[in-house]
Each structure stands twice: as C-alpha cells, then as structure tokens.
PDB file of C-alpha atoms in Angstrom:
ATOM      1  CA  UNK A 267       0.000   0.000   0.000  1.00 42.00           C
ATOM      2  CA  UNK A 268       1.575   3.084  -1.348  1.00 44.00           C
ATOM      3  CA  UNK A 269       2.695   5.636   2.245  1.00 42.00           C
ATOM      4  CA  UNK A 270       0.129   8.618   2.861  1.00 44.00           C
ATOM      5  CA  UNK A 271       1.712  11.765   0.905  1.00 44.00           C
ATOM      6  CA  UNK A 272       3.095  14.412   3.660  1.00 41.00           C
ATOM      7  CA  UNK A 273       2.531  16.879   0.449  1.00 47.00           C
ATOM      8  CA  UNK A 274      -0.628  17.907  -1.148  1.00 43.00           C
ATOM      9  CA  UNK A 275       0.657  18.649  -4.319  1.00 42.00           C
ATOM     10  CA  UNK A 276       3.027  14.942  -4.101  1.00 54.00           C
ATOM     11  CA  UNK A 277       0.901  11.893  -4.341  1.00 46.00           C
ATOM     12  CA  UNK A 278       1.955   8.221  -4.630  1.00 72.00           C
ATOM     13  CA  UNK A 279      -0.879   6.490  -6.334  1.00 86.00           C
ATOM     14  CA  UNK A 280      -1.135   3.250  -7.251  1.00 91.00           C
ATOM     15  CA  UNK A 281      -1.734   2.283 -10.815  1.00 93.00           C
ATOM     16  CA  UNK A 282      -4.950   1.027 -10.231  1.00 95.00           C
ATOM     17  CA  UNK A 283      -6.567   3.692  -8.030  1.00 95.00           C
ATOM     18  CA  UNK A 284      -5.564   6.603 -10.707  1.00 95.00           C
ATOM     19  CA  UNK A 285      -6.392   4.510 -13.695  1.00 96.00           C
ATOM     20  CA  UNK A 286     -10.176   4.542 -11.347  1.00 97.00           C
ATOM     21  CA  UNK A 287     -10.293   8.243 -10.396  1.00 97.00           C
ATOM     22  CA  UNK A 288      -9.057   8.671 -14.351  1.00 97.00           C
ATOM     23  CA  UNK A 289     -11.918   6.947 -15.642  1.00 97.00           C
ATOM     24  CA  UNK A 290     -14.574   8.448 -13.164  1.00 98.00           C
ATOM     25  CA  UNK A 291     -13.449  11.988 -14.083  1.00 97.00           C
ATOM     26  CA  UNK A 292     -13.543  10.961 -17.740  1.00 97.00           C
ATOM     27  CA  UNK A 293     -17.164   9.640 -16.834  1.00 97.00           C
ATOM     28  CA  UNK A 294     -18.775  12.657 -15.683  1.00 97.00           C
ATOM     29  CA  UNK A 295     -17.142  14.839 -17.421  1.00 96.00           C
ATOM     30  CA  UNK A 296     -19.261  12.988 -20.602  1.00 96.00           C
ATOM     31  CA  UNK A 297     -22.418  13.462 -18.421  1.00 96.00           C
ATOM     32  CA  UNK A 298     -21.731  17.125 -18.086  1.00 94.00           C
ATOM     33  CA  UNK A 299     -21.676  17.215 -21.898  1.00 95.00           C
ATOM     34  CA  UNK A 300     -23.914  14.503 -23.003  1.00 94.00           C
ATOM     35  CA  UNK A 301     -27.863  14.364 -22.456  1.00 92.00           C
ATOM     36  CA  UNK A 302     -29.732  11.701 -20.600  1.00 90.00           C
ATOM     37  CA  UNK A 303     -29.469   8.581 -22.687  1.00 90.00           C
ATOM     38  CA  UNK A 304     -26.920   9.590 -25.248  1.00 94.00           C
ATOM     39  CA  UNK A 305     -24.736   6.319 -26.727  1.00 94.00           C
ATOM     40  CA  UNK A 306     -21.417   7.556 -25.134  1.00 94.00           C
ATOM     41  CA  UNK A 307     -22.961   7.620 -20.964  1.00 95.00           C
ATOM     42  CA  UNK A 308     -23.405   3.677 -20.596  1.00 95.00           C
ATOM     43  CA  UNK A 309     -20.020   2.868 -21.912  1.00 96.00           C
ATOM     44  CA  UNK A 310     -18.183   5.137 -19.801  1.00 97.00           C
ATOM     45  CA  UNK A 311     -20.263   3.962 -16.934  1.00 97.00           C
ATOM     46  CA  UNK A 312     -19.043   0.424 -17.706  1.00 97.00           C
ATOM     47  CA  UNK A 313     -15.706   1.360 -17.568  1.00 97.00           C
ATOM     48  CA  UNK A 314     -15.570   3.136 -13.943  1.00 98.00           C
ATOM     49  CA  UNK A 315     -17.529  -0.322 -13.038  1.00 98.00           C
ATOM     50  CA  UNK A 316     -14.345  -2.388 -14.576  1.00 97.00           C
ATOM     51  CA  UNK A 317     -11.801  -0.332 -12.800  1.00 97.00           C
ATOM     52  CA  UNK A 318     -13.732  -0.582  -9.802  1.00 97.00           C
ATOM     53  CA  UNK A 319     -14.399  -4.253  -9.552  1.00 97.00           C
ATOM     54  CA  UNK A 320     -10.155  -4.360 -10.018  1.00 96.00           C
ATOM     55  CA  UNK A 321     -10.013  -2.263  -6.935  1.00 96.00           C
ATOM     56  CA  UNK A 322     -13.144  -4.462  -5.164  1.00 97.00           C
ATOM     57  CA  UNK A 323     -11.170  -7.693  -5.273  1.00 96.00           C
ATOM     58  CA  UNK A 324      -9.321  -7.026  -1.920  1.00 93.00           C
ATOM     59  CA  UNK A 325     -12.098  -3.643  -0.348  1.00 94.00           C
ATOM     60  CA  UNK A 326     -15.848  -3.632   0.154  1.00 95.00           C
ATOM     61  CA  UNK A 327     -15.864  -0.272  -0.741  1.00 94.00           C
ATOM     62  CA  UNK A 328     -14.101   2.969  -2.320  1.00 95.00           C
ATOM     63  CA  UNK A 329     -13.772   5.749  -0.611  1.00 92.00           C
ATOM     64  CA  UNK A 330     -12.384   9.306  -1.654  1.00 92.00           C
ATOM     65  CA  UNK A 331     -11.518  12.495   0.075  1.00 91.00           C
ATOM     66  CA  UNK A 332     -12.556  16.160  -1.897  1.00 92.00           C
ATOM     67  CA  UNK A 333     -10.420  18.966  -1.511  1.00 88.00           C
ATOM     68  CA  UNK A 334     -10.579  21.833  -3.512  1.00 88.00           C
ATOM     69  CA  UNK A 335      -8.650  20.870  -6.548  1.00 91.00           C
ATOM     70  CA  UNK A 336      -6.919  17.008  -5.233  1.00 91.00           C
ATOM     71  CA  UNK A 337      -8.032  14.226  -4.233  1.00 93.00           C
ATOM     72  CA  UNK A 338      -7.880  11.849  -1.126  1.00 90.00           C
ATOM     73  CA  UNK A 339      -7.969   7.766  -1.731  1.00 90.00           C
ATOM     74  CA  UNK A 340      -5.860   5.460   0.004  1.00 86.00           C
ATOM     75  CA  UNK A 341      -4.531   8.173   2.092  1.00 84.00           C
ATOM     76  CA  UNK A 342      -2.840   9.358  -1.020  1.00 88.00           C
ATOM     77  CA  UNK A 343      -3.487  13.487  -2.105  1.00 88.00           C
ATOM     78  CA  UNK A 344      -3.593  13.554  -5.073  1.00 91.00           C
ATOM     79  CA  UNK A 345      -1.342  15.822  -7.973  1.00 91.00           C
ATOM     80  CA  UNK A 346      -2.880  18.901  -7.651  1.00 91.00           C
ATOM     81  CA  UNK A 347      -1.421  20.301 -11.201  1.00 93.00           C
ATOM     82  CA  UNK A 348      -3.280  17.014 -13.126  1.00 94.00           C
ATOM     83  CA  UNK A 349      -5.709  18.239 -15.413  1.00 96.00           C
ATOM     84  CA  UNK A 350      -7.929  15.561 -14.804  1.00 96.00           C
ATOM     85  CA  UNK A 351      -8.187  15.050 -11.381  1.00 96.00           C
ATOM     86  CA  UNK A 352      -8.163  18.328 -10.852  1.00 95.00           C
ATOM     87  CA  UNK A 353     -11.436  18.765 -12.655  1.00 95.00           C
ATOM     88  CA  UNK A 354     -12.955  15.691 -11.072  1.00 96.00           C
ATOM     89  CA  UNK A 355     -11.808  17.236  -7.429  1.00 95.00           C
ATOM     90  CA  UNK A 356     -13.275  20.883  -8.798  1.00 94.00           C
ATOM     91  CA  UNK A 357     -16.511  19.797  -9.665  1.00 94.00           C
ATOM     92  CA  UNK A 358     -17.391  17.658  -6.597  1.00 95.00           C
ATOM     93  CA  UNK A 359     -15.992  20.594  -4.570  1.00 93.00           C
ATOM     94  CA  UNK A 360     -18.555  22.991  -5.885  1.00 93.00           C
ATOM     95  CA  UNK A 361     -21.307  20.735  -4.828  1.00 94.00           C
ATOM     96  CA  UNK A 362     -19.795  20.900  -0.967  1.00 93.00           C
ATOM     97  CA  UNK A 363     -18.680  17.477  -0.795  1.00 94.00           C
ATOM     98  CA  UNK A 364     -16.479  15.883   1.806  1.00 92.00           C
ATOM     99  CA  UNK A 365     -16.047  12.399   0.507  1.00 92.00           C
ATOM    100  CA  UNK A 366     -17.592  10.364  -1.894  1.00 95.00           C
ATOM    101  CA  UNK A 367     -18.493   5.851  -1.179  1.00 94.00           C
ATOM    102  CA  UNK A 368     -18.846   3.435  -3.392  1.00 96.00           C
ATOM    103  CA  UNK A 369     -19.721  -0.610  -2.185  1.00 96.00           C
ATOM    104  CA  UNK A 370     -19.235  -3.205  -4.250  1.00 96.00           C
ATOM    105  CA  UNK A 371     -22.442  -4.639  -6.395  1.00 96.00           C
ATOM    106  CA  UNK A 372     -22.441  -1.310  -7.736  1.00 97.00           C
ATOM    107  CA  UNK A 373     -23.686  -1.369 -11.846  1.00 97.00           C
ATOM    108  CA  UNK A 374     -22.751   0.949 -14.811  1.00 96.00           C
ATOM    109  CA  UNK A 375     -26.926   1.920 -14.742  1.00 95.00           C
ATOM    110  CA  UNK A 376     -26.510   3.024 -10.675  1.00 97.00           C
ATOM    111  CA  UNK A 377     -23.574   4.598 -11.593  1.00 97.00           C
ATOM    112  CA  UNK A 378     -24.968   6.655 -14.441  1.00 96.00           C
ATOM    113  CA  UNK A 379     -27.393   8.044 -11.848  1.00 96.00           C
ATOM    114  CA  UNK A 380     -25.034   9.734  -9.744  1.00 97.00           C
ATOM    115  CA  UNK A 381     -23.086  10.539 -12.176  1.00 97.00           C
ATOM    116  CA  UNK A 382     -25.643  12.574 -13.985  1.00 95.00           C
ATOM    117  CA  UNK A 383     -26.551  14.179 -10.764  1.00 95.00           C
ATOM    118  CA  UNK A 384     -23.450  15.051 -10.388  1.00 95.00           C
ATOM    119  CA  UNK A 385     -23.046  16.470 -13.302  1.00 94.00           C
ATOM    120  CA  UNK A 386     -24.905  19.282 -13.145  1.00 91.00           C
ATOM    121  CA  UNK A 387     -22.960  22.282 -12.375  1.00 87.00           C
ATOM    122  CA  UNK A 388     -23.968  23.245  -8.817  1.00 79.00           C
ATOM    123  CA  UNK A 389     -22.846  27.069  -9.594  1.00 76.00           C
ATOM    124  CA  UNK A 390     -25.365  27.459 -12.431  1.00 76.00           C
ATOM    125  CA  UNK A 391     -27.995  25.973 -10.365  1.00 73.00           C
ATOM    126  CA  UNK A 392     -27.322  27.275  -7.171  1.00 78.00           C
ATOM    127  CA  UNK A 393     -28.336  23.940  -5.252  1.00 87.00           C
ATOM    128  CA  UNK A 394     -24.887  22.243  -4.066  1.00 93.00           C
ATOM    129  CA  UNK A 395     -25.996  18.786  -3.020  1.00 94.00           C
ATOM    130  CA  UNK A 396     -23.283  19.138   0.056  1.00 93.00           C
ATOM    131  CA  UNK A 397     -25.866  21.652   1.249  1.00 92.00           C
ATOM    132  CA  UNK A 398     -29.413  20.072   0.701  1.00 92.00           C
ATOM    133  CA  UNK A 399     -31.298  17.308   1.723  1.00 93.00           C
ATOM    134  CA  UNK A 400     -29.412  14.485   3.641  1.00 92.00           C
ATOM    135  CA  UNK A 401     -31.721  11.774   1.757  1.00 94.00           C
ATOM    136  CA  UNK A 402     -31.151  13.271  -1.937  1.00 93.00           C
ATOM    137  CA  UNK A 403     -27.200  12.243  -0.990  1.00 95.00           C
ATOM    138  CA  UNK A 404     -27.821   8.606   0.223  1.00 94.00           C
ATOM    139  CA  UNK A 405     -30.877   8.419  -2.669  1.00 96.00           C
ATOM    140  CA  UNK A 406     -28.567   4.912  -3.911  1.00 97.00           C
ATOM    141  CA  UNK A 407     -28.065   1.437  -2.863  1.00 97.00           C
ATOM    142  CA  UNK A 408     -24.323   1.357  -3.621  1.00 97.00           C
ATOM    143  CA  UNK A 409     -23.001   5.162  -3.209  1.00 97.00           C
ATOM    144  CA  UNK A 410     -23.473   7.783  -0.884  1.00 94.00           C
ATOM    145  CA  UNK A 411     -21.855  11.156  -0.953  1.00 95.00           C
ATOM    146  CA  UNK A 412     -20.902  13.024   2.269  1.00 92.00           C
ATOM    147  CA  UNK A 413     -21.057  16.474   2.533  1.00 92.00           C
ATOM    148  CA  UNK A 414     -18.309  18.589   3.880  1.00 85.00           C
ATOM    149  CA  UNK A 415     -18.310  20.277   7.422  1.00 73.00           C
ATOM    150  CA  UNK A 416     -17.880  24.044   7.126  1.00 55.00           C
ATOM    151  CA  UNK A 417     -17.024  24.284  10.867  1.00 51.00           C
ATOM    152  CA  UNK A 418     -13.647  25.417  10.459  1.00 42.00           C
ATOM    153  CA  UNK A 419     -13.267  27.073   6.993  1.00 44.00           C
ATOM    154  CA  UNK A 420     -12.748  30.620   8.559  1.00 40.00           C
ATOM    155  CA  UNK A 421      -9.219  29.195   8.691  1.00 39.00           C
ATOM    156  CA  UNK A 422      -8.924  28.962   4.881  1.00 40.00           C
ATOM    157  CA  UNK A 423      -6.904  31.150   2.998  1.00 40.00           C
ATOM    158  CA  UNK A 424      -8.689  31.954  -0.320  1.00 43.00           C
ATOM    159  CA  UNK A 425      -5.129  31.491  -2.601  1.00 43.00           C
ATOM    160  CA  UNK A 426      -5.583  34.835  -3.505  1.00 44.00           C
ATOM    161  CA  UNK A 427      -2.562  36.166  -1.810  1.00 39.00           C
ATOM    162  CA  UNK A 428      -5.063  37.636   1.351  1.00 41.00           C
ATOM    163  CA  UNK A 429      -2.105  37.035   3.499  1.00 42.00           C
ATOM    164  CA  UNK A 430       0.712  38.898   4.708  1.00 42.00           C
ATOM    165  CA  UNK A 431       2.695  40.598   2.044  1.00 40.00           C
ATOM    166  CA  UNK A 432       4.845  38.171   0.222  1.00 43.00           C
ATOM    167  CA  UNK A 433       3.724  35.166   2.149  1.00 45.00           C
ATOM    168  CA  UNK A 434       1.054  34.085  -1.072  1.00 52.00           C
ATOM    169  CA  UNK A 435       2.883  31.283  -2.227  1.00 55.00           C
ATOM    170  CA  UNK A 436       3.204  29.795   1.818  1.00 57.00           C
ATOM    171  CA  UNK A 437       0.022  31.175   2.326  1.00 50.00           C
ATOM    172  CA  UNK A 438      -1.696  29.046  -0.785  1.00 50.00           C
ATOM    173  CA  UNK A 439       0.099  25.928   0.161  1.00 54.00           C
ATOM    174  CA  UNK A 440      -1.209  26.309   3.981  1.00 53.00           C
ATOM    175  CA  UNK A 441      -4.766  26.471   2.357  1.00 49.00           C
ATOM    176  CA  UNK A 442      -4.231  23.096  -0.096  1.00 51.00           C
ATOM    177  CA  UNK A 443      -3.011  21.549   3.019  1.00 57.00           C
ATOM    178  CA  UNK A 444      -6.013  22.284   5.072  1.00 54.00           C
ATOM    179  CA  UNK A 445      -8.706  21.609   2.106  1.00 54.00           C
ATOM    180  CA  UNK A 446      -6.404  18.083   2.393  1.00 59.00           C
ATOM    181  CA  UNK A 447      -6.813  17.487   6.085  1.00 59.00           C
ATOM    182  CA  UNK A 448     -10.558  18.111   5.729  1.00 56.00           C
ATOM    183  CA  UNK A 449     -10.985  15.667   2.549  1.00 56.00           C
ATOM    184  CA  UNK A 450      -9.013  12.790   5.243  1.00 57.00           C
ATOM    185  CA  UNK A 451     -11.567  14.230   7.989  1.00 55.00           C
ATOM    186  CA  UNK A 452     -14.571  13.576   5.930  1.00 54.00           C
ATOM    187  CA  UNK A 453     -13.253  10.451   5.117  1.00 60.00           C
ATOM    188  CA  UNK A 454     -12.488   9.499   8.685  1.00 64.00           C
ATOM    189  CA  UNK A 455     -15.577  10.648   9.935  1.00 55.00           C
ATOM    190  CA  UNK A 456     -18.101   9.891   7.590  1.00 52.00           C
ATOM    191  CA  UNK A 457     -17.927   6.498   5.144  1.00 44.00           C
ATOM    192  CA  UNK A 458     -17.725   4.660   8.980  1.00 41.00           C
ATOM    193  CA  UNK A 459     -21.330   5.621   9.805  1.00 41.00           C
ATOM    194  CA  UNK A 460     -22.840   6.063   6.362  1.00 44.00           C
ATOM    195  CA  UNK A 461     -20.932   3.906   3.977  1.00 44.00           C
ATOM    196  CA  UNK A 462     -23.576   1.456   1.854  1.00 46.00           C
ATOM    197  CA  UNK A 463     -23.226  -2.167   2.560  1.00 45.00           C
ATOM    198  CA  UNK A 464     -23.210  -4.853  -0.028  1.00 43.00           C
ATOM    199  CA  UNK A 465     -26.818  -6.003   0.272  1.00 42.00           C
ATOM    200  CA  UNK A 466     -27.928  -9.398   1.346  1.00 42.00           C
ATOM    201  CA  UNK A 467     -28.965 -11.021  -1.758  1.00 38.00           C
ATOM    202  CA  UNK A 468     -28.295  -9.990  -5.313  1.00 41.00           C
ATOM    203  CA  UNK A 469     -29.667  -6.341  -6.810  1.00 41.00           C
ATOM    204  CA  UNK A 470     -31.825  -7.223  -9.940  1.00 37.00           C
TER     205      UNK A 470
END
C-alpha cells in the first residue's frame, strides 16, 4: 500500500486507483456534456464499473476524500497540477462534498445516476448537493456522498494572496493543506457511519 503523501501537491498512487479516479473523471465529465441517454454515458459507466471491480477484489468499498482541486484515496493526495483530477476534485468541490463511497455490487446503470446528478454544475444551479437534503445524498443502494463540514473554513486562505505581504505562495500551500486534512476528515468521519453495505442477496 503506497505511504500517505506528507505533500498535497506529491501523491503516490497506485496504478490502479488513478487509472479509477481517471476513468470516473472521464465519466462525468461525458455526463456534463452529453444528455440523458446519449450512446457515449453507458459505456463510460461500464468502464468506472471495470476499474472498480479491479479495486473491489481485496475492499468492500471505495472511498475518496474532496479537496478543492486534489483528491484523497488510500490516504494518497492527489497531484494537484493534473488536469484531470483536478477537474474531477473541482466539480465535486462545488457541490460541498467531503467524501464520496462506493460498495461493491455497484452497476454501470446506478452509476450513471449519480453521475448525472453530479453532473450538473452546482454554480449554475445554485443547489450544491453538500448543502441540501441528507436523503437526496444517500438516494442509492451502492453510493453515498458526504457532505463537507464548514465548521472550520474561517481558517482557509482563499489562494488569492489575502495574506501577509509576500507570504502568497506559503500562504496558498497552507490552504491546499487544510482543504487536504478536511478531505481525510470527511473520510475518517463519515464512510464509517454512512458507507452502503453490499446487500444481502443480489440487486436485480
């Protein structure tokens, strides 16, 4: 298992877990482009699902951290400065999410769901699921996202160089770090109590 990164802009990924979190960003970024049963959802559905039953050989579920522009999975922050994670981390940040589960028996049509929830651009409709209803974010068997606790964001430091005079760059990296400590929080805190269980019998 690849050592927690002590940097949030180092990460040590595994093969398999960033070929996953390549795949899901890949995945909704189609749904943010594609309508509701275009040819080009269920096959990128399908291969999250492949990727993920990979990672479900040895874990009952997938868990991952949201910071503002990484990524926390396996303890691992993500590179900050990928493109594609990045994105992936950006948009479920906008929707106020701490963490995001996924349990094994999970299917590409599930999947698509969320996905296509997700996808919707929580600035333009000024509804981030972090901050609605508790039910619409555990409304499937197999996933539940986990909204992020605002508790302690005073503390944040925008990036924008609101700190002391030429202290931006230290000041911006104090900020990633923190977004980073509360991704591992809400990951801590909240797939333990919350995180969907493979069900009994099979899901038809």
């Amino acid at each position: 298992m690849p050592e927690p990164s002590s940097s949030p802009g180092r990460a040590a990924l595994s093969r398999e877990l960033s070929e996953f979190l390549i795949e899901l960003s890949i995945a909704l970024h189609r749904n943010a482009m594609y309508p509701e049963g275009h040819p080009s959802l269920e096959p990128a559905a399908q291969g999250v699902i492949r990727r993920a039953d990979l990672l479900f050989v040895d874990r009952a579920t997938i868990s991952l951290g949201v910071a503002r522009s990484q990524l926390v999975i396996e303890g691992v922050a993500t590179d900050p400065k990928h493109p594609v994670l990045r994105e992936l981390a950006g948009r479920l940040h906008r929707h106020h999410l701490g963490a995001v589960t996924l349990a094994r028996c999970v299917d590409a049509a599930e999947l698509t769901s969320v996905l296509q929830t997700l996808a919707l651009e929580a600035e333009r409709t000024g509804q981030p699921l972090g901050l609605g209803p508790a039910e619409k974010l555990r409304a499937w068997p197999h996933v539940v996202l986990h909204p992020l606790t605002y508790e302690r964001l005073e503390l944040v430091d925008d990036g924008n160089g609101g700190g002391a005079p030429g202290a931006g760059g230290e000041a911006a990296t104090r900020s990633a770090q923190l977004w980073v400590g509360l991704a591992r929080a809400a990951l801590a805190t909240g797939p333990s109590d919350e995180a969907p269980r493979p069900p009994d019998r099979p899901t038809l």
